[in-house]
PDB file of C-alpha atoms in Angstrom:
ATOM      1  CA  MET A 150     -26.394 -14.740   7.512  1.00 69.00           C
ATOM      2  CA  ASN A 151     -27.916 -13.678   4.797  1.00 87.00           C
ATOM      3  CA  LYS A 152     -26.549 -12.605   1.302  1.00 92.00           C
ATOM      4  CA  SER A 153     -28.102  -9.095   1.899  1.00 93.00           C
ATOM      5  CA  PHE A 154     -25.771  -8.022   4.665  1.00 93.00           C
ATOM      6  CA  PHE A 155     -22.911  -9.406   2.920  1.00 93.00           C
ATOM      7  CA  SER A 156     -23.305  -6.441   0.487  1.00 95.00           C
ATOM      8  CA  PHE A 157     -23.537  -4.303   2.836  1.00 95.00           C
ATOM      9  CA  ILE A 158     -19.945  -5.094   4.217  1.00 95.00           C
ATOM     10  CA  GLY A 159     -19.077  -5.156   0.331  1.00 95.00           C
ATOM     11  CA  GLY A 160     -20.312  -1.973  -0.697  1.00 96.00           C
ATOM     12  CA  ILE A 161     -18.913   0.122   3.110  1.00 97.00           C
ATOM     13  CA  CYS A 162     -15.557  -1.514   1.521  1.00 97.00           C
ATOM     14  CA  THR A 163     -15.348  -0.369  -1.424  1.00 97.00           C
ATOM     15  CA  GLY A 164     -16.352   2.802  -0.583  1.00 96.00           C
ATOM     16  CA  ILE A 165     -13.631   3.465   1.522  1.00 94.00           C
ATOM     17  CA  PHE A 166     -10.890   1.463  -0.788  1.00 94.00           C
ATOM     18  CA  LEU A 167     -12.762   3.638  -3.577  1.00 94.00           C
ATOM     19  CA  MET A 168     -12.334   7.173  -0.936  1.00 92.00           C
ATOM     20  CA  ILE A 169      -8.471   6.140  -0.401  1.00 89.00           C
ATOM     21  CA  LEU A 170      -7.548   6.381  -4.464  1.00 89.00           C
ATOM     22  CA  TYR A 171      -9.373   9.417  -4.919  1.00 89.00           C
ATOM     23  CA  LEU A 172      -7.602  10.670  -1.571  1.00 84.00           C
ATOM     24  CA  HIS A 173      -4.249   9.793  -3.428  1.00 85.00           C
ATOM     25  CA  ARG A 174      -4.449  10.007  -6.521  1.00 87.00           C
ATOM     26  CA  ARG A 175      -1.031  12.280  -7.040  1.00 85.00           C
ATOM     27  CA  VAL A 176       0.862   9.810  -5.543  1.00 84.00           C
ATOM     28  CA  ILE A 177      -0.224   7.052  -7.641  1.00 85.00           C
ATOM     29  CA  LYS A 178      -0.055   9.493 -10.994  1.00 88.00           C
ATOM     30  CA  ALA A 179       3.767  10.300  -9.192  1.00 87.00           C
ATOM     31  CA  ALA A 180       4.854   6.873  -8.709  1.00 85.00           C
ATOM     32  CA  LEU A 181       3.328   5.585 -12.389  1.00 88.00           C
ATOM     33  CA  CYS A 182       4.532   8.229 -14.461  1.00 91.00           C
ATOM     34  CA  GLY A 183       7.859   8.113 -12.368  1.00 87.00           C
ATOM     35  CA  GLU A 184       7.914  11.789 -11.564  1.00 84.00           C
ATOM     36  CA  LYS A 185       8.637  13.631  -8.402  1.00 85.00           C
ATOM     37  CA  LEU A 186       6.279  12.451  -5.825  1.00 78.00           C
ATOM     38  CA  PRO A 187       4.042  15.645  -4.570  1.00 76.00           C
ATOM     39  CA  LYS A 188       4.909  17.304  -0.577  1.00 76.00           C
ATOM     40  CA  ALA A 189       1.697  15.808   1.544  1.00 72.00           C
ATOM     41  CA  PRO A 190      -0.228  18.275   2.528  1.00 71.00           C
ATOM     42  CA  LYS A 191      -0.514  19.345   6.605  1.00 73.00           C
ATOM     43  CA  ILE A 192      -3.759  18.020   7.931  1.00 74.00           C
ATOM     44  CA  CYS A 193      -2.047  14.392   6.826  1.00 72.00           C
ATOM     45  CA  PRO A 194      -0.361  12.411   9.606  1.00 70.00           C
ATOM     46  CA  ALA A 195       2.623  11.860   7.680  1.00 66.00           C
ATOM     47  CA  PHE A 196       3.311  15.003   7.575  1.00 64.00           C
ATOM     48  CA  LYS A 197       7.024  16.150   9.389  1.00 61.00           C
ATOM     49  CA  SER A 198       7.613  19.924   9.113  1.00 60.00           C
ATOM     50  CA  GLU A 199      10.667  20.860   8.173  1.00 61.00           C
ATOM     51  CA  ASP A 200      11.017  23.447  11.221  1.00 57.00           C
ATOM     52  CA  ASP A 201      10.291  20.138  13.847  1.00 49.00           C
ATOM     53  CA  ASP A 202      13.471  19.914  16.087  1.00 44.00           C
ATOM     54  CA  GLU A 203      12.380  16.653  17.253  1.00 47.00           C
TER      55      GLU A 203
END
């Protein structure tokens, strides 16, 4: 493998990491400051509606 391939893969991994960091910025800030964690948006896979009977 050559150097450009590893640079390409590294760029993709860095981009994914920064995107995840951006999307979770409120949770990270709340955790570092000791504040109450914000509620998850409805599109988040971890979101559970309080109306669910499951």
